[in-house]
Amino acid sequence: MSMGTGRASFAHSVRGLAVAALCMAAADCATVERVAFTQQEQIVATVPGFPDARVWADDPAIAQKSSALAPGVTKQPTILALSGGGADGAFGAGLLSGWSARGSRPQFTVVTGASAGALIAPFAFLGSGYDEVLKNVFAGGEMENFLQFDGVSGLVGTGLFKAGPLRALIAKYVDGTTLDAIAQQYRAGRKLFIITTNLDAQRTAIWDMGRIASSGHPKALDLFRRVLEASASIPGVFSPVLIDVEAGGKAFSEMHVDGGVTANIMVVPEAILVANKAVLQPNVRPKVYIIINGKLDPYFEVVKPRTLQIAIRSFETSVRANTRNTLLATYEFSKRRNWQVNLAAIEDSVPNQAKPGFDTAYMRGLFEYGFERGKSGQLWQANPGDPIEQRMRSPRVAASQQ
């Protein structure tokens, strides 16, 4: 080995050690100190000031608490369930807006949302008057700069990208006026639920957003926003959201992330699906509308050997399988009770986004595609097991719009 090569190797080693030291220092700075707690404490934990803000989707006792999930009206309810999908949330936003333009969109009795669907859900719940908000968010370039790399802190911290842009977007459109409007609809018997994943417990949390909004608590707006942020925080991409809770007088924080990790779509909670329990009276047969912000079937794509692409593709693959299994279980549950199920998803023929992210041109095009689907009335298929193009040509599609 020559002296020059030795010096270069030494310098390279020094630089490597310096980078490693910097990363370790940054990791120490980025580490969030958490109060230790036990599984039993987590099970009984509640949010201070909001004791009934949520239930666990897998809680066997949820069947006895089903009145907390059921709408407070006697007429035939309409249920809207919105899935996650990242940038593909533009499809659901466009479809709802087009449905409004067609003039046949109902007022939904119950709305549920996870991930990108959580960002749509409050405005879908409030009605067609908020379609412009959906267009601004999903087709107006509001998400263009979502992925702001957080430097070394992102590499060794809790998320690769800064949470600020997502937090700012939620704060911009979810304000005190929005909260009051949701509270008013909650008092009228309508329900809005947002799904998050509790990473500590590996459980699905169902948040009663109307109850939070109507609580009158000074921290209601902050909790409402934090739940939305948590539901849309893709793990590894955005930092998890810590939600303060207490159990037996002990205060600690739970770590919540994207609802799509455990429940990308929800019409009825997991425990009720598994137990095959009734959630409504036998004579109450709701119309169920499910919007999948993505494609139902797996699609082929040669994945680039890049960390972010691999992570996102893996996450999408897991969520897609989760979603399909949940859809099939929900369909069977609903069919046995003569509920009418209507399902909308992106057709396989629609091109995929070229690369991960929130490209405005792609989202605007997908919004317009969803809008035209909604406006034309060619929205729904009835069985998640059928190919969507086949179902789109079926005469039943028109019948399901009546």
PDB file of C-alpha atoms in Angstrom, residues 59-355:
ATOM      1  CA  ASP A  59     -62.252  -5.265  22.008  1.00  0.00           C
ATOM      2  CA  PRO A  60     -64.744  -8.167  22.485  1.00  0.00           C
ATOM      3  CA  ALA A  61     -66.836  -5.884  24.675  1.00  0.00           C
ATOM      4  CA  ILE A  62     -67.428  -3.600  21.707  1.00  0.00           C
ATOM      5  CA  ALA A  63     -70.585  -5.541  20.805  1.00  0.00           C
ATOM      6  CA  GLN A  64     -72.103  -4.381  24.074  1.00  0.00           C
ATOM      7  CA  LYS A  65     -70.910  -0.844  23.314  1.00  0.00           C
ATOM      8  CA  SER A  66     -72.238  -0.874  19.760  1.00  0.00           C
ATOM      9  CA  SER A  67     -74.714   1.869  20.573  1.00  0.00           C
ATOM     10  CA  ALA A  68     -71.713   4.187  20.814  1.00  0.00           C
ATOM     11  CA  LEU A  69     -70.931   3.370  17.191  1.00  0.00           C
ATOM     12  CA  ALA A  70     -74.470   3.325  15.821  1.00  0.00           C
ATOM     13  CA  PRO A  71     -76.115   6.445  14.414  1.00  0.00           C
ATOM     14  CA  GLY A  72     -78.779   8.145  16.492  1.00  0.00           C
ATOM     15  CA  VAL A  73     -81.445   8.092  13.791  1.00  0.00           C
ATOM     16  CA  THR A  74     -84.248   5.672  12.978  1.00  0.00           C
ATOM     17  CA  LYS A  75     -84.367   6.058   9.200  1.00  0.00           C
ATOM     18  CA  GLN A  76     -82.245   3.949   6.882  1.00  0.00           C
ATOM     19  CA  PRO A  77     -78.668   5.058   7.591  1.00  0.00           C
ATOM     20  CA  THR A  78     -76.030   5.653   4.954  1.00  0.00           C
ATOM     21  CA  ILE A  79     -72.457   4.670   5.781  1.00  0.00           C
ATOM     22  CA  LEU A  80     -69.404   6.032   3.959  1.00  0.00           C
ATOM     23  CA  ALA A  81     -66.059   4.307   4.541  1.00  0.00           C
ATOM     24  CA  LEU A  82     -62.920   5.956   3.113  1.00  0.00           C
ATOM     25  CA  SER A  83     -59.639   4.097   2.774  1.00  0.00           C
ATOM     26  CA  GLY A  84     -56.076   5.337   2.798  1.00  0.00           C
ATOM     27  CA  GLY A  85     -53.980   5.663  -0.330  1.00  0.00           C
ATOM     28  CA  GLY A  86     -51.579   8.611  -0.079  1.00  0.00           C
ATOM     29  CA  ALA A  87     -51.741  10.655  -3.266  1.00  0.00           C
ATOM     30  CA  ASP A  88     -54.511   8.348  -4.509  1.00  0.00           C
ATOM     31  CA  GLY A  89     -56.793  10.057  -1.999  1.00  0.00           C
ATOM     32  CA  ALA A  90     -57.382  12.473  -4.875  1.00  0.00           C
ATOM     33  CA  PHE A  91     -59.632   9.797  -6.385  1.00  0.00           C
ATOM     34  CA  GLY A  92     -62.020   9.735  -3.433  1.00  0.00           C
ATOM     35  CA  ALA A  93     -62.036  13.516  -3.150  1.00  0.00           C
ATOM     36  CA  GLY A  94     -62.874  13.832  -6.847  1.00  0.00           C
ATOM     37  CA  LEU A  95     -65.506  11.093  -6.752  1.00  0.00           C
ATOM     38  CA  LEU A  96     -67.353  12.768  -3.887  1.00  0.00           C
ATOM     39  CA  SER A  97     -67.243  16.125  -5.668  1.00  0.00           C
ATOM     40  CA  GLY A  98     -68.524  14.591  -8.909  1.00  0.00           C
ATOM     41  CA  TRP A  99     -71.252  12.791  -6.999  1.00  0.00           C
ATOM     42  CA  SER A 100     -72.320  16.162  -5.616  1.00  0.00           C
ATOM     43  CA  ALA A 101     -72.362  17.633  -9.130  1.00  0.00           C
ATOM     44  CA  ARG A 102     -74.608  14.777 -10.236  1.00  0.00           C
ATOM     45  CA  GLY A 103     -77.065  15.783  -7.518  1.00  0.00           C
ATOM     46  CA  SER A 104     -77.577  12.312  -6.026  1.00  0.00           C
ATOM     47  CA  ARG A 105     -75.062  12.326  -3.183  1.00  0.00           C
ATOM     48  CA  PRO A 106     -76.784  11.610   0.156  1.00  0.00           C
ATOM     49  CA  GLN A 107     -76.046  13.061   3.548  1.00  0.00           C
ATOM     50  CA  PHE A 108     -74.042  10.297   5.213  1.00  0.00           C
ATOM     51  CA  THR A 109     -75.189   9.138   8.618  1.00  0.00           C
ATOM     52  CA  VAL A 110     -71.824   7.583   9.485  1.00  0.00           C
ATOM     53  CA  VAL A 111     -68.419   8.411   7.966  1.00  0.00           C
ATOM     54  CA  THR A 112     -65.199   6.542   8.710  1.00  0.00           C
ATOM     55  CA  GLY A 113     -61.708   7.300   7.419  1.00  0.00           C
ATOM     56  CA  ALA A 114     -58.147   6.022   7.672  1.00  0.00           C
ATOM     57  CA  SER A 115     -54.918   7.635   6.473  1.00  0.00           C
ATOM     58  CA  ALA A 116     -55.670   9.739   3.365  1.00  0.00           C
ATOM     59  CA  GLY A 117     -59.307   8.850   3.973  1.00  0.00           C
ATOM     60  CA  ALA A 118     -59.016  10.517   7.369  1.00  0.00           C
ATOM     61  CA  LEU A 119     -58.121  13.792   5.650  1.00  0.00           C
ATOM     62  CA  ILE A 120     -61.202  13.481   3.431  1.00  0.00           C
ATOM     63  CA  ALA A 121     -63.622  12.248   6.100  1.00  0.00           C
ATOM     64  CA  PRO A 122     -64.417  15.458   8.056  1.00  0.00           C
ATOM     65  CA  PHE A 123     -65.330  17.310   4.869  1.00  0.00           C
ATOM     66  CA  ALA A 124     -67.275  14.385   3.404  1.00  0.00           C
ATOM     67  CA  PHE A 125     -69.136  14.286   6.735  1.00  0.00           C
ATOM     68  CA  LEU A 126     -69.978  17.992   6.576  1.00  0.00           C
ATOM     69  CA  GLY A 127     -71.381  17.663   3.067  1.00  0.00           C
ATOM     70  CA  SER A 128     -71.124  18.952  -0.474  1.00  0.00           C
ATOM     71  CA  GLY A 129     -70.530  22.521   0.686  1.00  0.00           C
ATOM     72  CA  TYR A 130     -66.973  21.462   1.546  1.00  0.00           C
ATOM     73  CA  ASP A 131     -66.142  20.001  -1.879  1.00  0.00           C
ATOM     74  CA  GLU A 132     -64.002  23.033  -2.669  1.00  0.00           C
ATOM     75  CA  VAL A 133     -61.836  22.207   0.347  1.00  0.00           C
ATOM     76  CA  LEU A 134     -61.340  18.679  -0.996  1.00  0.00           C
ATOM     77  CA  LYS A 135     -60.380  20.070  -4.383  1.00  0.00           C
ATOM     78  CA  ASN A 136     -57.890  22.517  -2.864  1.00  0.00           C
ATOM     79  CA  VAL A 137     -56.261  19.842  -0.724  1.00  0.00           C
ATOM     80  CA  PHE A 138     -56.101  17.021  -3.254  1.00  0.00           C
ATOM     81  CA  ALA A 139     -55.918  18.812  -6.597  1.00  0.00           C
ATOM     82  CA  GLY A 140     -54.617  22.286  -5.769  1.00  0.00           C
ATOM     83  CA  GLY A 141     -50.977  21.463  -5.075  1.00  0.00           C
ATOM     84  CA  GLU A 142     -51.338  21.675  -1.286  1.00  0.00           C
ATOM     85  CA  MET A 143     -49.411  18.392  -0.894  1.00  0.00           C
ATOM     86  CA  GLU A 144     -46.673  19.119  -3.429  1.00  0.00           C
ATOM     87  CA  ASN A 145     -44.048  19.828  -0.755  1.00  0.00           C
ATOM     88  CA  PHE A 146     -45.153  17.217   1.771  1.00  0.00           C
ATOM     89  CA  LEU A 147     -41.952  15.198   1.495  1.00  0.00           C
ATOM     90  CA  GLN A 148     -39.332  17.509   2.995  1.00  0.00           C
ATOM     91  CA  PHE A 149     -36.344  15.398   4.002  1.00  0.00           C
ATOM     92  CA  ASP A 150     -35.418  15.934   7.645  1.00  0.00           C
ATOM     93  CA  GLY A 151     -31.674  15.467   7.121  1.00  0.00           C
ATOM     94  CA  VAL A 152     -29.657  13.422   9.605  1.00  0.00           C
ATOM     95  CA  SER A 153     -32.476  13.751  12.145  1.00  0.00           C
ATOM     96  CA  GLY A 154     -34.747  11.999   9.674  1.00  0.00           C
ATOM     97  CA  LEU A 155     -32.317   9.135   9.225  1.00  0.00           C
ATOM     98  CA  VAL A 156     -31.851   8.441  12.921  1.00  0.00           C
ATOM     99  CA  GLY A 157     -35.072   9.899  14.319  1.00  0.00           C
ATOM    100  CA  THR A 158     -38.707   8.843  14.018  1.00  0.00           C
ATOM    101  CA  GLY A 159     -39.493   9.787  10.412  1.00  0.00           C
ATOM    102  CA  LEU A 160     -37.583  10.499   7.220  1.00  0.00           C
ATOM    103  CA  PHE A 161     -39.644  13.551   6.364  1.00  0.00           C
ATOM    104  CA  LYS A 162     -40.741  16.571   8.346  1.00  0.00           C
ATOM    105  CA  ALA A 163     -44.184  16.404   9.933  1.00  0.00           C
ATOM    106  CA  GLY A 164     -44.638  20.180   9.692  1.00  0.00           C
ATOM    107  CA  PRO A 165     -46.262  20.324   6.220  1.00  0.00           C
ATOM    108  CA  LEU A 166     -48.912  17.714   7.114  1.00  0.00           C
ATOM    109  CA  ARG A 167     -49.574  19.410  10.450  1.00  0.00           C
ATOM    110  CA  ALA A 168     -49.872  22.835   8.787  1.00  0.00           C
ATOM    111  CA  LEU A 169     -52.303  21.527   6.153  1.00  0.00           C
ATOM    112  CA  ILE A 170     -54.585  20.054   8.817  1.00  0.00           C
ATOM    113  CA  ALA A 171     -54.445  23.258  10.871  1.00  0.00           C
ATOM    114  CA  LYS A 172     -55.296  25.340   7.796  1.00  0.00           C
ATOM    115  CA  TYR A 173     -58.566  23.550   7.067  1.00  0.00           C
ATOM    116  CA  VAL A 174     -59.588  22.176  10.466  1.00  0.00           C
ATOM    117  CA  ASP A 175     -60.271  25.202  12.649  1.00  0.00           C
ATOM    118  CA  GLY A 176     -62.742  26.182  15.329  1.00  0.00           C
ATOM    119  CA  THR A 177     -65.509  26.751  12.790  1.00  0.00           C
ATOM    120  CA  THR A 178     -65.011  23.285  11.319  1.00  0.00           C
ATOM    121  CA  LEU A 179     -65.067  21.784  14.802  1.00  0.00           C
ATOM    122  CA  ASP A 180     -68.325  23.572  15.656  1.00  0.00           C
ATOM    123  CA  ALA A 181     -69.960  22.351  12.440  1.00  0.00           C
ATOM    124  CA  ILE A 182     -68.970  18.738  13.205  1.00  0.00           C
ATOM    125  CA  ALA A 183     -70.234  19.084  16.776  1.00  0.00           C
ATOM    126  CA  GLN A 184     -73.588  20.330  15.507  1.00  0.00           C
ATOM    127  CA  GLN A 185     -73.977  17.302  13.211  1.00  0.00           C
ATOM    128  CA  TYR A 186     -72.925  14.971  16.025  1.00  0.00           C
ATOM    129  CA  ARG A 187     -75.695  16.348  18.219  1.00  0.00           C
ATOM    130  CA  ALA A 188     -78.113  15.629  15.387  1.00  0.00           C
ATOM    131  CA  GLY A 189     -77.191  11.933  15.623  1.00  0.00           C
ATOM    132  CA  ARG A 190     -74.534  11.603  12.916  1.00  0.00           C
ATOM    133  CA  LYS A 191     -71.164   9.915  13.522  1.00  0.00           C
ATOM    134  CA  LEU A 192     -67.613  10.582  12.334  1.00  0.00           C
ATOM    135  CA  PHE A 193     -64.894   8.036  13.136  1.00  0.00           C
ATOM    136  CA  ILE A 194     -61.167   8.216  12.395  1.00  0.00           C
ATOM    137  CA  ILE A 195     -58.874   5.193  12.556  1.00  0.00           C
ATOM    138  CA  THR A 196     -55.334   5.191  13.964  1.00  0.00           C
ATOM    139  CA  THR A 197     -52.885   2.412  14.827  1.00  0.00           C
ATOM    140  CA  ASN A 198     -51.481   2.291  18.350  1.00  0.00           C
ATOM    141  CA  LEU A 199     -47.936   1.017  17.769  1.00  0.00           C
ATOM    142  CA  ASP A 200     -47.275   0.251  21.427  1.00  0.00           C
ATOM    143  CA  ALA A 201     -50.260  -2.074  21.675  1.00  0.00           C
ATOM    144  CA  GLN A 202     -50.478  -3.040  17.969  1.00  0.00           C
ATOM    145  CA  ARG A 203     -54.199  -2.246  18.111  1.00  0.00           C
ATOM    146  CA  THR A 204     -56.644  -0.270  16.016  1.00  0.00           C
ATOM    147  CA  ALA A 205     -58.139   2.773  17.736  1.00  0.00           C
ATOM    148  CA  ILE A 206     -61.523   4.115  16.599  1.00  0.00           C
ATOM    149  CA  TRP A 207     -61.835   7.796  17.514  1.00  0.00           C
ATOM    150  CA  ASP A 208     -65.270   9.357  17.939  1.00  0.00           C
ATOM    151  CA  MET A 209     -64.496  12.729  16.371  1.00  0.00           C
ATOM    152  CA  GLY A 210     -67.976  14.146  16.883  1.00  0.00           C
ATOM    153  CA  ARG A 211     -67.758  13.429  20.594  1.00  0.00           C
ATOM    154  CA  ILE A 212     -64.375  15.176  20.721  1.00  0.00           C
ATOM    155  CA  ALA A 213     -65.689  18.157  18.746  1.00  0.00           C
ATOM    156  CA  SER A 214     -68.773  18.564  20.934  1.00  0.00           C
ATOM    157  CA  SER A 215     -66.969  18.127  24.260  1.00  0.00           C
ATOM    158  CA  GLY A 216     -66.429  21.833  24.868  1.00  0.00           C
ATOM    159  CA  HIS A 217     -62.962  20.961  26.186  1.00  0.00           C
ATOM    160  CA  PRO A 218     -60.305  23.654  25.560  1.00  0.00           C
ATOM    161  CA  LYS A 219     -58.002  21.016  24.035  1.00  0.00           C
ATOM    162  CA  ALA A 220     -60.649  19.543  21.724  1.00  0.00           C
ATOM    163  CA  LEU A 221     -59.293  21.179  18.560  1.00  0.00           C
ATOM    164  CA  ASP A 222     -55.739  20.092  19.339  1.00  0.00           C
ATOM    165  CA  LEU A 223     -56.780  16.470  19.952  1.00  0.00           C
ATOM    166  CA  PHE A 224     -58.958  16.452  16.818  1.00  0.00           C
ATOM    167  CA  ARG A 225     -56.014  17.638  14.716  1.00  0.00           C
ATOM    168  CA  ARG A 226     -53.566  15.216  16.341  1.00  0.00           C
ATOM    169  CA  VAL A 227     -55.811  12.249  15.602  1.00  0.00           C
ATOM    170  CA  LEU A 228     -56.045  13.282  11.944  1.00  0.00           C
ATOM    171  CA  GLU A 229     -52.269  13.717  11.778  1.00  0.00           C
ATOM    172  CA  ALA A 230     -51.672  10.333  13.396  1.00  0.00           C
ATOM    173  CA  SER A 231     -54.048   8.568  11.016  1.00  0.00           C
ATOM    174  CA  ALA A 232     -52.211  10.033   8.002  1.00  0.00           C
ATOM    175  CA  SER A 233     -48.662   9.495   9.321  1.00  0.00           C
ATOM    176  CA  ILE A 234     -47.133   6.680   7.282  1.00  0.00           C
ATOM    177  CA  PRO A 235     -44.652   4.969   9.625  1.00  0.00           C
ATOM    178  CA  GLY A 236     -41.042   5.665   8.747  1.00  0.00           C
ATOM    179  CA  VAL A 237     -42.067   8.404   6.332  1.00  0.00           C
ATOM    180  CA  PHE A 238     -43.631  10.771   8.882  1.00  0.00           C
ATOM    181  CA  SER A 239     -43.025  10.750  12.618  1.00  0.00           C
ATOM    182  CA  PRO A 240     -45.596   9.011  14.828  1.00  0.00           C
ATOM    183  CA  VAL A 241     -47.912  11.184  16.891  1.00  0.00           C
ATOM    184  CA  LEU A 242     -47.710  10.921  20.668  1.00  0.00           C
ATOM    185  CA  ILE A 243     -51.109  11.255  22.354  1.00  0.00           C
ATOM    186  CA  ASP A 244     -51.175  11.964  26.089  1.00  0.00           C
ATOM    187  CA  VAL A 245     -53.189   9.533  28.202  1.00  0.00           C
ATOM    188  CA  GLU A 246     -53.483   8.547  31.842  1.00  0.00           C
ATOM    189  CA  ALA A 247     -54.198   5.403  33.835  1.00  0.00           C
ATOM    190  CA  GLY A 248     -54.638   5.232  37.581  1.00  0.00           C
ATOM    191  CA  GLY A 249     -53.316   8.754  37.971  1.00  0.00           C
ATOM    192  CA  LYS A 250     -50.180   7.998  35.921  1.00  0.00           C
ATOM    193  CA  ALA A 251     -49.571  10.157  32.844  1.00  0.00           C
ATOM    194  CA  PHE A 252     -47.820   8.794  29.742  1.00  0.00           C
ATOM    195  CA  SER A 253     -48.034   8.968  25.955  1.00  0.00           C
ATOM    196  CA  GLU A 254     -49.195   6.435  23.367  1.00  0.00           C
ATOM    197  CA  MET A 255     -47.551   6.258  19.937  1.00  0.00           C
ATOM    198  CA  HIS A 256     -50.061   6.397  17.072  1.00  0.00           C
ATOM    199  CA  VAL A 257     -49.480   6.062  13.321  1.00  0.00           C
ATOM    200  CA  ASP A 258     -51.316   5.528  10.031  1.00  0.00           C
ATOM    201  CA  GLY A 259     -54.658   3.813  10.507  1.00  0.00           C
ATOM    202  CA  GLY A 260     -54.008   1.824   7.336  1.00  0.00           C
ATOM    203  CA  VAL A 261     -51.367  -0.256   9.117  1.00  0.00           C
ATOM    204  CA  THR A 262     -54.094  -2.256  10.862  1.00  0.00           C
ATOM    205  CA  ALA A 263     -57.420  -1.150   9.354  1.00  0.00           C
ATOM    206  CA  ASN A 264     -57.291   0.615   6.012  1.00  0.00           C
ATOM    207  CA  ILE A 265     -61.064   0.504   5.707  1.00  0.00           C
ATOM    208  CA  MET A 266     -63.786   0.136   8.343  1.00  0.00           C
ATOM    209  CA  VAL A 267     -67.527  -0.297   8.051  1.00  0.00           C
ATOM    210  CA  VAL A 268     -67.902  -2.254  11.302  1.00  0.00           C
ATOM    211  CA  PRO A 269     -65.119  -2.932  13.838  1.00  0.00           C
ATOM    212  CA  GLU A 270     -62.982  -6.058  13.707  1.00  0.00           C
ATOM    213  CA  ALA A 271     -64.423  -7.556  16.920  1.00  0.00           C
ATOM    214  CA  ILE A 272     -67.964  -7.397  15.518  1.00  0.00           C
ATOM    215  CA  LEU A 273     -66.880  -8.918  12.195  1.00  0.00           C
ATOM    216  CA  VAL A 274     -65.138 -11.789  13.985  1.00  0.00           C
ATOM    217  CA  ALA A 275     -67.962 -12.398  16.445  1.00  0.00           C
ATOM    218  CA  ASN A 276     -70.583 -11.893  13.727  1.00  0.00           C
ATOM    219  CA  LYS A 277     -72.549  -9.646  16.094  1.00  0.00           C
ATOM    220  CA  ALA A 278     -75.340  -7.313  15.048  1.00  0.00           C
ATOM    221  CA  VAL A 279     -74.497  -3.632  15.341  1.00  0.00           C
ATOM    222  CA  LEU A 280     -77.962  -2.351  14.385  1.00  0.00           C
ATOM    223  CA  GLN A 281     -81.523  -3.520  14.881  1.00  0.00           C
ATOM    224  CA  PRO A 282     -82.547  -6.274  12.387  1.00  0.00           C
ATOM    225  CA  ASN A 283     -85.014  -3.996  10.614  1.00  0.00           C
ATOM    226  CA  VAL A 284     -82.366  -1.309  10.051  1.00  0.00           C
ATOM    227  CA  ARG A 285     -80.578  -2.029   6.780  1.00  0.00           C
ATOM    228  CA  PRO A 286     -78.127   0.684   5.837  1.00  0.00           C
ATOM    229  CA  LYS A 287     -76.707   1.567   2.475  1.00  0.00           C
ATOM    230  CA  VAL A 288     -72.939   1.178   2.635  1.00  0.00           C
ATOM    231  CA  TYR A 289     -70.629   3.129   0.327  1.00  0.00           C
ATOM    232  CA  ILE A 290     -66.950   2.133   0.359  1.00  0.00           C
ATOM    233  CA  ILE A 291     -64.369   4.246  -1.469  1.00  0.00           C
ATOM    234  CA  ILE A 292     -60.991   2.595  -1.947  1.00  0.00           C
ATOM    235  CA  ASN A 293     -58.351   5.202  -2.750  1.00  0.00           C
ATOM    236  CA  GLY A 294     -56.344   2.776  -4.836  1.00  0.00           C
ATOM    237  CA  LYS A 295     -56.704  -0.369  -6.917  1.00  0.00           C
ATOM    238  CA  LEU A 296     -58.229  -3.512  -5.487  1.00  0.00           C
ATOM    239  CA  ASP A 297     -56.004  -6.037  -7.208  1.00  0.00           C
ATOM    240  CA  PRO A 298     -52.212  -6.382  -7.004  1.00  0.00           C
ATOM    241  CA  TYR A 299     -50.352  -4.754  -9.880  1.00  0.00           C
ATOM    242  CA  PHE A 300     -46.968  -5.582 -11.330  1.00  0.00           C
ATOM    243  CA  GLU A 301     -44.160  -3.067 -11.045  1.00  0.00           C
ATOM    244  CA  VAL A 302     -40.376  -3.500 -11.211  1.00  0.00           C
ATOM    245  CA  VAL A 303     -39.266  -1.892  -7.951  1.00  0.00           C
ATOM    246  CA  LYS A 304     -36.189   0.308  -8.056  1.00  0.00           C
ATOM    247  CA  PRO A 305     -33.466  -0.692  -5.563  1.00  0.00           C
ATOM    248  CA  ARG A 306     -33.960   2.398  -3.425  1.00  0.00           C
ATOM    249  CA  THR A 307     -34.771   2.433   0.284  1.00  0.00           C
ATOM    250  CA  LEU A 308     -37.840   4.674   0.038  1.00  0.00           C
ATOM    251  CA  GLN A 309     -39.317   2.841  -2.965  1.00  0.00           C
ATOM    252  CA  ILE A 310     -38.808  -0.537  -1.284  1.00  0.00           C
ATOM    253  CA  ALA A 311     -40.324   0.645   2.008  1.00  0.00           C
ATOM    254  CA  ILE A 312     -43.358   2.224   0.349  1.00  0.00           C
ATOM    255  CA  ARG A 313     -43.927  -0.721  -1.988  1.00  0.00           C
ATOM    256  CA  SER A 314     -43.763  -3.121   0.970  1.00  0.00           C
ATOM    257  CA  PHE A 315     -46.187  -0.986   2.961  1.00  0.00           C
ATOM    258  CA  GLU A 316     -48.571  -0.770  -0.002  1.00  0.00           C
ATOM    259  CA  THR A 317     -48.429  -4.548  -0.506  1.00  0.00           C
ATOM    260  CA  SER A 318     -49.275  -5.234   3.122  1.00  0.00           C
ATOM    261  CA  VAL A 319     -52.086  -2.680   3.190  1.00  0.00           C
ATOM    262  CA  ARG A 320     -53.541  -3.965  -0.086  1.00  0.00           C
ATOM    263  CA  ALA A 321     -53.800  -7.515   1.284  1.00  0.00           C
ATOM    264  CA  ASN A 322     -55.224  -6.177   4.565  1.00  0.00           C
ATOM    265  CA  THR A 323     -57.800  -4.120   2.663  1.00  0.00           C
ATOM    266  CA  ARG A 324     -58.957  -6.927   0.430  1.00  0.00           C
ATOM    267  CA  ASN A 325     -59.394  -9.335   3.351  1.00  0.00           C
ATOM    268  CA  THR A 326     -61.359  -6.715   5.296  1.00  0.00           C
ATOM    269  CA  LEU A 327     -63.542  -5.969   2.284  1.00  0.00           C
ATOM    270  CA  LEU A 328     -64.422  -9.632   1.781  1.00  0.00           C
ATOM    271  CA  ALA A 329     -65.270 -10.053   5.474  1.00  0.00           C
ATOM    272  CA  THR A 330     -67.345  -6.862   5.441  1.00  0.00           C
ATOM    273  CA  TYR A 331     -69.170  -7.928   2.302  1.00  0.00           C
ATOM    274  CA  GLU A 332     -70.122 -11.297   3.801  1.00  0.00           C
ATOM    275  CA  PHE A 333     -71.181  -9.649   7.072  1.00  0.00           C
ATOM    276  CA  SER A 334     -73.345  -7.130   5.212  1.00  0.00           C
ATOM    277  CA  LYS A 335     -74.803  -9.642   2.774  1.00  0.00           C
ATOM    278  CA  ARG A 336     -76.077 -11.840   5.624  1.00  0.00           C
ATOM    279  CA  ARG A 337     -77.975  -8.829   6.979  1.00  0.00           C
ATOM    280  CA  ASN A 338     -79.297  -7.613   3.630  1.00  0.00           C
ATOM    281  CA  TRP A 339     -77.297  -4.410   3.769  1.00  0.00           C
ATOM    282  CA  GLN A 340     -76.691  -2.804   0.393  1.00  0.00           C
ATOM    283  CA  VAL A 341     -72.953  -2.558  -0.301  1.00  0.00           C
ATOM    284  CA  ASN A 342     -71.546  -0.277  -2.999  1.00  0.00           C
ATOM    285  CA  LEU A 343     -67.821  -0.244  -3.700  1.00  0.00           C
ATOM    286  CA  ALA A 344     -65.712   2.183  -5.739  1.00  0.00           C
ATOM    287  CA  ALA A 345     -62.013   1.779  -6.538  1.00  0.00           C
ATOM    288  CA  ILE A 346     -59.556   2.985  -9.161  1.00  0.00           C
ATOM    289  CA  GLU A 347     -59.709   0.967 -12.357  1.00  0.00           C
ATOM    290  CA  ASP A 348     -56.688  -1.144 -13.264  1.00  0.00           C
ATOM    291  CA  SER A 349     -56.338   0.744 -16.565  1.00  0.00           C
ATOM    292  CA  VAL A 350     -55.553   4.045 -14.797  1.00  0.00           C
ATOM    293  CA  PRO A 351     -51.775   4.705 -14.879  1.00  0.00           C
ATOM    294  CA  ASN A 352     -49.927   4.590 -11.573  1.00  0.00           C
ATOM    295  CA  GLN A 353     -47.916   7.488 -10.205  1.00  0.00           C
ATOM    296  CA  ALA A 354     -44.402   7.420 -11.673  1.00  0.00           C
ATOM    297  CA  LYS A 355     -42.643   7.719  -8.325  1.00  0.00           C
TER     298      LYS A 355
END
